Structures are given as structure tokens and as C-alpha cells.
Amino acid sequence: CHAEISVQDDSGQTVTLATPANRVVSLAPHLTEMAFAVGGGDALRAVIRYSDYPAVARQLPIVGDAFALDFEAIARLKPDLVLVWTSGLNERHRARLRSLGLTVYESEIRDAAAIGPTLRRLGTLLGKTDAAAAAASRFEQDWRMLRERYAGKPSVRVFWQLWHEPLMTVNREHLIGEAIEVCGGSNVFAGLPLLTP
């Protein structure tokens, strides 16, 4: 008899599985990448558009994008876990996934400090705790090294183009905004109130 696997996601919900997930749909490119990073790429059955890293992710079926999901295709896959980016998918879509009886893990990474814990939680859900711990430690070490490398160096003014039409960027509250600062940049739109103005 196996013990249940349980983690708390970024929405505060407890996500519980009877066994490690082996039929996963990822509805966020960063979660696709993180699933591969913890050694769980083999469990992925489908992804969202723009899930292009690592290269093998491009071979997986696409079940939608941030604006529209193919709920029938997702249901047909019978996933035991759906990975969702909270602010990248509207509430109506998240509710519909749950109404289909699917187990949903919501991720809302706003700063680099959340990446290690997210990797570890995904590793728990995918039955890859050791690989996840190693991936999280590598990331945290690399982040510290970047911070040290650029500390005290002259700042470079940066505009980050997140999207072309409509033209979008990020403020300092966005993880990309934090990365710009850690790498010695000064985001020209850091002070705007919206996360993605």
C-alpha cells in the first residue's frame, strides 16, 4: 500500500495524488521545462503552445494556448495531473479543468526564490524527489553566482519586449524584472503598476 503524495500549490490548494503522476498535461511553458528539469518529462502527454524547451518538448501534442484550450483533447488524455500557470490561464479555464474532475496544480512564480521550492514540489508529484532536489540546488547556486558576478558593476538600461502585438513588457514585480536586475540591468519600465504592461 502506497502513501498518498500531497503538496500545497501556489494558490493555497492541497494537491493530492495516490501515486506519482505519470499522465501529465502542462499548460505553461515554464512548467513543461520544470517537469523535464526534475526528470519527469516522460510523464508529459501534452503541452501548451510555446512549450519549446527542451527540444523534445516540441514533439508533444499541443492542447491550446493562453487564450483557448481544447478541453476535449485534454479529457481524452485522462491526465492524473494538470500543471497550470495561475496568471497565464483565466479563472474560467481553471474552473473548467476542475469540473472535468482533473487534479490541477497551480503555479504562480513571482520571484527566483520560488523556483527551487516549485521544482521540489513538482519532483514530489512526479516521483522524482532526488532529481528535483538536485535541480533546485543547481538553480539556487547558479542564481547566487549571477548575483555575485554582477554586484557592483555599472547598470545597463534594458527594455524587455515580452510580446509584440500589443507591445508588452514587465515591471519589477515580474520574475523577468528580477532577472534583469540580478544580471546588472535597469528595467526602464520597472516602476509601472501592472505586472505585464
XYZ file of C-alpha atoms in Angstrom:
197
model
C 0.000 0.000 0.000
C 1.399 3.380 -1.039
C 1.209 6.578 0.974
C -0.565 9.450 -0.743
C 1.534 12.220 -2.239
C 0.477 15.680 -1.186
C 1.820 19.207 -1.760
C 0.408 22.694 -1.461
C 0.344 24.688 -4.703
C 0.771 28.444 -5.109
C -2.994 29.052 -4.888
C -3.010 27.508 -1.410
C -4.787 24.336 -2.571
C -3.585 20.934 -1.420
C -2.849 18.713 -4.404
C -3.033 15.018 -3.545
C -2.211 12.001 -5.706
C -2.484 8.320 -4.838
C 0.753 7.583 -6.737
C 3.318 9.717 -8.608
C 1.812 11.338 -11.697
C 2.563 9.556 -14.963
C -0.004 11.200 -17.281
C 0.627 14.950 -17.086
C -0.634 17.848 -19.185
C 1.368 21.059 -18.841
C -0.492 24.278 -19.573
C 2.504 26.590 -19.145
C 5.848 26.589 -20.962
C 7.799 27.157 -17.731
C 6.087 24.176 -16.093
C 6.906 22.000 -19.099
C 10.555 22.980 -18.717
C 10.468 22.374 -14.969
C 8.896 18.920 -15.389
C 11.802 17.982 -17.652
C 14.307 19.594 -15.250
C 13.201 17.296 -12.406
C 13.354 14.196 -14.609
C 9.611 13.925 -15.182
C 9.491 14.692 -18.901
C 8.455 11.121 -19.729
C 5.179 11.689 -17.851
C 4.133 14.587 -20.108
C 1.341 13.675 -22.524
C 0.578 17.153 -23.924
C 1.633 20.771 -23.555
C 0.530 24.281 -24.300
C 1.820 26.272 -27.283
C 5.326 27.751 -26.846
C 6.481 24.786 -24.741
C 9.680 24.515 -26.744
C 12.379 23.700 -24.195
C 13.967 21.248 -24.030
C 13.758 20.457 -27.745
C 11.979 17.143 -27.094
C 9.020 19.113 -25.689
C 8.288 20.288 -29.254
C 7.306 16.716 -30.164
C 4.441 16.610 -27.649
C 0.830 17.262 -28.722
C -0.364 20.848 -28.216
C -3.733 21.275 -26.489
C -4.104 25.044 -26.731
C -2.583 28.340 -25.759
C -3.148 31.028 -23.137
C -6.388 32.086 -24.857
C -8.059 28.801 -25.794
C -7.767 25.206 -24.616
C -9.001 22.024 -26.272
C -10.803 20.616 -23.230
C -11.964 17.538 -25.131
C -8.391 16.649 -26.104
C -7.236 17.191 -22.525
C -10.035 14.984 -21.138
C -9.281 12.233 -23.697
C -5.696 12.081 -22.408
C -7.031 11.186 -18.923
C -4.255 13.080 -17.136
C -3.680 12.342 -13.485
C -2.199 15.859 -13.115
C -2.621 19.156 -14.968
C 0.031 21.846 -14.425
C -1.352 25.381 -14.699
C 0.149 28.880 -14.546
C -2.396 30.843 -12.480
C -1.945 34.251 -14.099
C -1.365 32.710 -17.531
C -4.749 30.973 -17.684
C -8.055 32.621 -16.865
C -10.170 31.509 -13.915
C -12.937 30.167 -16.179
C -10.487 27.742 -17.789
C -9.056 26.666 -14.433
C -12.581 26.035 -13.116
C -13.490 24.037 -16.232
C -10.464 21.775 -15.765
C -11.568 21.067 -12.194
C -15.172 20.498 -13.308
C -13.844 17.712 -15.546
C -12.607 16.011 -12.378
C -8.938 16.725 -13.121
C -6.292 17.256 -10.456
C -4.829 20.726 -11.021
C -1.548 22.108 -9.668
C -1.374 25.926 -9.909
C 1.975 27.701 -10.164
C 2.468 31.433 -9.704
C 6.207 32.105 -9.568
C 6.826 35.806 -8.948
C 10.469 35.684 -7.877
C 13.508 33.465 -8.144
C 13.162 32.357 -4.524
C 10.045 30.398 -5.560
C 11.771 28.371 -8.286
C 13.605 25.926 -6.004
C 10.511 25.093 -3.922
C 8.431 24.702 -7.098
C 10.981 22.276 -8.558
C 10.901 20.287 -5.315
C 7.064 20.157 -5.234
C 6.923 19.047 -8.880
C 9.521 16.398 -8.088
C 7.308 15.128 -5.277
C 4.246 14.959 -7.557
C 6.214 13.219 -10.316
C 8.027 10.793 -8.012
C 11.402 12.402 -8.750
C 12.355 13.885 -5.385
C 16.118 13.285 -5.654
C 16.413 14.705 -9.179
C 14.223 17.648 -8.169
C 16.341 18.408 -5.109
C 19.470 18.363 -7.286
C 17.868 20.617 -9.935
C 16.671 23.057 -7.272
C 20.113 23.204 -5.643
C 21.802 23.810 -9.024
C 19.382 26.624 -9.824
C 19.819 28.269 -6.410
C 23.616 28.071 -6.706
C 23.555 29.496 -10.258
C 21.295 32.360 -9.133
C 23.660 33.226 -6.260
C 26.622 33.181 -8.673
C 24.827 35.540 -11.091
C 24.021 37.938 -8.252
C 27.667 37.912 -7.108
C 29.021 38.267 -10.653
C 27.074 41.445 -11.415
C 27.018 43.031 -7.949
C 28.684 46.432 -8.013
C 29.041 46.601 -11.805
C 27.626 49.551 -13.759
C 23.961 49.111 -14.599
C 22.695 48.799 -18.203
C 19.272 50.244 -19.126
C 17.056 47.465 -20.503
C 13.729 47.225 -22.326
C 12.341 43.674 -22.317
C 9.810 43.009 -25.051
C 7.501 40.312 -23.753
C 5.093 40.420 -26.695
C 4.878 42.341 -29.957
C 1.157 42.992 -30.534
C 0.060 44.562 -28.326
C 3.520 45.670 -27.253
C 4.089 44.288 -23.746
C 6.885 44.358 -21.195
C 7.346 43.529 -17.491
C 7.650 45.546 -14.295
C 9.983 44.875 -11.353
C 7.473 42.512 -9.721
C 7.811 40.021 -12.579
C 10.422 37.256 -12.372
C 11.943 38.573 -15.628
C 12.212 42.004 -13.997
C 14.101 40.441 -11.102
C 16.396 38.577 -13.525
C 17.186 41.827 -15.352
C 18.248 43.446 -12.065
C 20.296 40.439 -10.879
C 22.169 40.444 -14.195
C 23.115 44.119 -13.890
C 20.235 45.655 -15.811
C 17.921 48.509 -15.011
C 14.432 47.808 -16.370
C 13.189 51.103 -17.856
C 9.590 50.080 -17.045
C 10.291 48.634 -13.577
C 8.057 51.160 -11.816
C 4.862 50.597 -13.789
C 1.991 49.231 -11.673
C 0.915 46.339 -13.931
C 2.904 43.077 -13.887
C 2.916 42.957 -17.715
C 2.162 46.477 -19.017
